[in-house]
Amino acid sequence: MTRKTFTEKVLHVVKNIPRGKTLTYKEVANRAGSPNASRAVGSILKQNYNPAIPCHRVIRSDGETGEYNRGRIEKIRKLKAEGAI
DNA sequence: TAGTTGACCGGAA
DNA sequence: ATTCCGGCCAACT
């Protein structure tokens, strides 16, 4: 069984996030199989530069947008453009 | 191989 | 309400 690594699972989950919807790092980690790996999710998305992965739809549990490769402002702007805010 | 870092979370002061 | 602390996991050096 070639199980997918945590990283692959996270990328898959984020890739499946529909437009106008936002998931928290904790939710993504939970779907990836590790509910406590919320921090690892951020580290992974940070390294993953893939336009097919809408990492800007992943926000913090506090309701804040969190950070983004291209800037937090761009992240917020994209979320607003999608109606997530 | 081991140690440090960080796009986090939750609880305590 | 805001600020501080420890814990958790993967990637980096």
PDB file of C-alpha atoms (C1' of nucleotides) in Angstrom:
ATOM      1  CA  MET A   1       0.000   0.000   0.000  1.00  0.00           C
ATOM      2  CA  THR A   2       1.759   3.079  -1.178  1.00  0.00           C
ATOM      3  CA  ARG A   3       0.160   5.366   1.311  1.00  0.00           C
ATOM      4  CA  LYS A   4       0.418   9.028   0.469  1.00  0.00           C
ATOM      5  CA  THR A   5       2.514  11.139   2.751  1.00  0.00           C
ATOM      6  CA  PHE A   6       1.030  13.818   4.946  1.00  0.00           C
ATOM      7  CA  THR A   7       2.239  16.447   2.513  1.00  0.00           C
ATOM      8  CA  GLU A   8       0.480  14.853  -0.460  1.00  0.00           C
ATOM      9  CA  LYS A   9      -2.735  14.524   1.499  1.00  0.00           C
ATOM     10  CA  VAL A  10      -2.632  18.149   2.558  1.00  0.00           C
ATOM     11  CA  LEU A  11      -2.054  19.308  -1.002  1.00  0.00           C
ATOM     12  CA  HIS A  12      -4.904  17.121  -2.184  1.00  0.00           C
ATOM     13  CA  VAL A  13      -7.314  18.526   0.407  1.00  0.00           C
ATOM     14  CA  VAL A  14      -6.396  22.138  -0.335  1.00  0.00           C
ATOM     15  CA  LYS A  15      -6.695  21.460  -4.047  1.00  0.00           C
ATOM     16  CA  ASN A  16     -10.246  20.211  -3.474  1.00  0.00           C
ATOM     17  CA  ILE A  17     -11.394  23.333  -1.637  1.00  0.00           C
ATOM     18  CA  PRO A  18     -14.257  24.800  -3.682  1.00  0.00           C
ATOM     19  CA  ARG A  19     -14.286  28.458  -4.655  1.00  0.00           C
ATOM     20  CA  GLY A  20     -15.878  30.751  -2.085  1.00  0.00           C
ATOM     21  CA  LYS A  21     -15.125  28.310   0.711  1.00  0.00           C
ATOM     22  CA  THR A  22     -12.414  28.600   3.340  1.00  0.00           C
ATOM     23  CA  LEU A  23     -10.921  25.898   5.526  1.00  0.00           C
ATOM     24  CA  THR A  24      -8.826  26.317   8.643  1.00  0.00           C
ATOM     25  CA  TYR A  25      -5.352  24.818   8.997  1.00  0.00           C
ATOM     26  CA  LYS A  26      -6.769  22.549  11.645  1.00  0.00           C
ATOM     27  CA  GLU A  27      -9.507  21.271   9.338  1.00  0.00           C
ATOM     28  CA  VAL A  28      -6.976  20.564   6.602  1.00  0.00           C
ATOM     29  CA  ALA A  29      -4.737  18.755   9.078  1.00  0.00           C
ATOM     30  CA  ASN A  30      -7.719  16.772  10.302  1.00  0.00           C
ATOM     31  CA  ARG A  31      -8.612  15.702   6.745  1.00  0.00           C
ATOM     32  CA  ALA A  32      -4.976  14.847   6.121  1.00  0.00           C
ATOM     33  CA  GLY A  33      -5.093  12.392   8.998  1.00  0.00           C
ATOM     34  CA  SER A  34      -3.302  14.409  11.687  1.00  0.00           C
ATOM     35  CA  PRO A  35      -5.604  16.773  13.620  1.00  0.00           C
ATOM     36  CA  ASN A  36      -2.659  18.228  15.531  1.00  0.00           C
ATOM     37  CA  ALA A  37      -0.491  18.941  12.522  1.00  0.00           C
ATOM     38  CA  SER A  38      -1.998  22.353  11.895  1.00  0.00           C
ATOM     39  CA  ARG A  39       1.480  23.833  12.081  1.00  0.00           C
ATOM     40  CA  ALA A  40       2.919  21.370   9.627  1.00  0.00           C
ATOM     41  CA  VAL A  41       0.177  22.299   7.147  1.00  0.00           C
ATOM     42  CA  GLY A  42       1.409  25.877   7.120  1.00  0.00           C
ATOM     43  CA  SER A  43       4.995  24.754   6.606  1.00  0.00           C
ATOM     44  CA  ILE A  44       3.969  22.564   3.692  1.00  0.00           C
ATOM     45  CA  LEU A  45       1.836  25.170   1.930  1.00  0.00           C
ATOM     46  CA  LYS A  46       4.630  27.649   2.411  1.00  0.00           C
ATOM     47  CA  GLN A  47       7.023  25.521   0.402  1.00  0.00           C
ATOM     48  CA  ASN A  48       4.479  24.415  -2.125  1.00  0.00           C
ATOM     49  CA  TYR A  49       4.427  26.949  -4.956  1.00  0.00           C
ATOM     50  CA  ASN A  50       1.657  25.487  -7.069  1.00  0.00           C
ATOM     51  CA  PRO A  51      -1.051  27.613  -8.767  1.00  0.00           C
ATOM     52  CA  ALA A  52      -3.325  24.549  -8.836  1.00  0.00           C
ATOM     53  CA  ILE A  53      -3.417  24.636  -5.054  1.00  0.00           C
ATOM     54  CA  PRO A  54      -5.538  27.522  -3.703  1.00  0.00           C
ATOM     55  CA  CYS A  55      -3.585  27.796  -0.466  1.00  0.00           C
ATOM     56  CA  HIS A  56      -5.123  31.255   0.019  1.00  0.00           C
ATOM     57  CA  ARG A  57      -8.377  29.518   1.008  1.00  0.00           C
ATOM     58  CA  VAL A  58      -6.732  28.136   4.121  1.00  0.00           C
ATOM     59  CA  ILE A  59      -7.124  30.452   7.097  1.00  0.00           C
ATOM     60  CA  ARG A  60      -6.557  30.291  10.839  1.00  0.00           C
ATOM     61  CA  SER A  61      -9.084  29.063  13.374  1.00  0.00           C
ATOM     62  CA  ASP A  62      -9.150  32.487  15.007  1.00  0.00           C
ATOM     63  CA  GLY A  63     -10.887  33.873  11.945  1.00  0.00           C
ATOM     64  CA  GLU A  64      -7.740  35.664  10.779  1.00  0.00           C
ATOM     65  CA  THR A  65      -6.489  35.058   7.270  1.00  0.00           C
ATOM     66  CA  GLY A  66      -2.985  34.091   8.385  1.00  0.00           C
ATOM     67  CA  GLU A  67      -0.036  34.648   6.066  1.00  0.00           C
ATOM     68  CA  TYR A  68       0.533  34.033   2.391  1.00  0.00           C
ATOM     69  CA  ASN A  69       3.424  33.563  -0.035  1.00  0.00           C
ATOM     70  CA  ARG A  70       2.493  36.650  -1.995  1.00  0.00           C
ATOM     71  CA  GLY A  71       1.431  38.727   0.972  1.00  0.00           C
ATOM     72  CA  ARG A  72      -1.432  38.630   3.443  1.00  0.00           C
ATOM     73  CA  ILE A  73      -3.142  41.495   1.660  1.00  0.00           C
ATOM     74  CA  GLU A  74      -3.322  39.540  -1.591  1.00  0.00           C
ATOM     75  CA  LYS A  75      -4.707  36.594   0.317  1.00  0.00           C
ATOM     76  CA  ILE A  76      -7.494  38.683   1.816  1.00  0.00           C
ATOM     77  CA  ARG A  77      -8.171  40.258  -1.554  1.00  0.00           C
ATOM     78  CA  LYS A  78      -8.573  36.872  -3.226  1.00  0.00           C
ATOM     79  CA  LEU A  79     -10.910  35.663  -0.507  1.00  0.00           C
ATOM     80  CA  LYS A  80     -13.040  38.763  -0.906  1.00  0.00           C
ATOM     81  CA  ALA A  81     -13.046  38.318  -4.667  1.00  0.00           C
ATOM     82  CA  GLU A  82     -14.338  34.779  -4.204  1.00  0.00           C
ATOM     83  CA  GLY A  83     -16.994  35.820  -1.742  1.00  0.00           C
ATOM     84  CA  ALA A  84     -15.407  33.955   1.128  1.00  0.00           C
ATOM     85  CA  ILE A  85     -15.546  37.224   3.015  1.00  0.00           C
TER      86      ILE A  85
ATOM     87  C1'  DT B   1      21.605  12.419  12.382  1.00  0.00           C
ATOM     88  C1'  DA B   2      20.281  16.096  15.305  1.00  0.00           C
ATOM     89  C1'  DG B   3      18.755  20.741  16.197  1.00  0.00           C
ATOM     90  C1'  DT B   4      16.117  24.825  14.835  1.00  0.00           C
ATOM     91  C1'  DT B   5      12.216  27.120  12.507  1.00  0.00           C
ATOM     92  C1'  DG B   6       7.445  28.317  11.386  1.00  0.00           C
ATOM     93  C1'  DA B   7       1.537  30.503   6.623  1.00  0.00           C
ATOM     94  C1'  DC B   8      -0.871  27.160  13.939  1.00  0.00           C
ATOM     95  C1'  DC B   9      -4.005  26.063  18.169  1.00  0.00           C
ATOM     96  C1'  DG B  10      -5.716  26.278  22.696  1.00  0.00           C
ATOM     97  C1'  DG B  11      -5.547  27.511  27.213  1.00  0.00           C
ATOM     98  C1'  DA B  12      -3.905  30.664  31.006  1.00  0.00           C
ATOM     99  C1'  DA B  13      -2.677  35.432  33.069  1.00  0.00           C
TER     100       DA B  13
ATOM    101  C1'  DA C   1     -10.438  41.999  25.121  1.00  0.00           C
ATOM    102  C1'  DT C   2      -5.145  41.322  24.619  1.00  0.00           C
ATOM    103  C1'  DT C   3      -0.718  39.011  25.652  1.00  0.00           C
ATOM    104  C1'  DC C   4       2.073  34.938  26.968  1.00  0.00           C
ATOM    105  C1'  DC C   5       3.208  29.978  27.116  1.00  0.00           C
ATOM    106  C1'  DG C   6       3.640  25.091  25.742  1.00  0.00           C
ATOM    107  C1'  DG C   7       2.599  21.463  22.344  1.00  0.00           C
ATOM    108  C1'  DC C   8       2.355  19.415  17.868  1.00  0.00           C
ATOM    109  C1'  DC C   9       4.325  18.086  12.962  1.00  0.00           C
ATOM    110  C1'  DA C  10       6.978  18.536   8.606  1.00  0.00           C
ATOM    111  C1'  DA C  11      10.753  20.936   6.180  1.00  0.00           C
ATOM    112  C1'  DC C  12      15.309  23.278   6.388  1.00  0.00           C
ATOM    113  C1'  DT C  13      20.317  23.717   7.671  1.00  0.00           C
TER     114       DT C  13
END
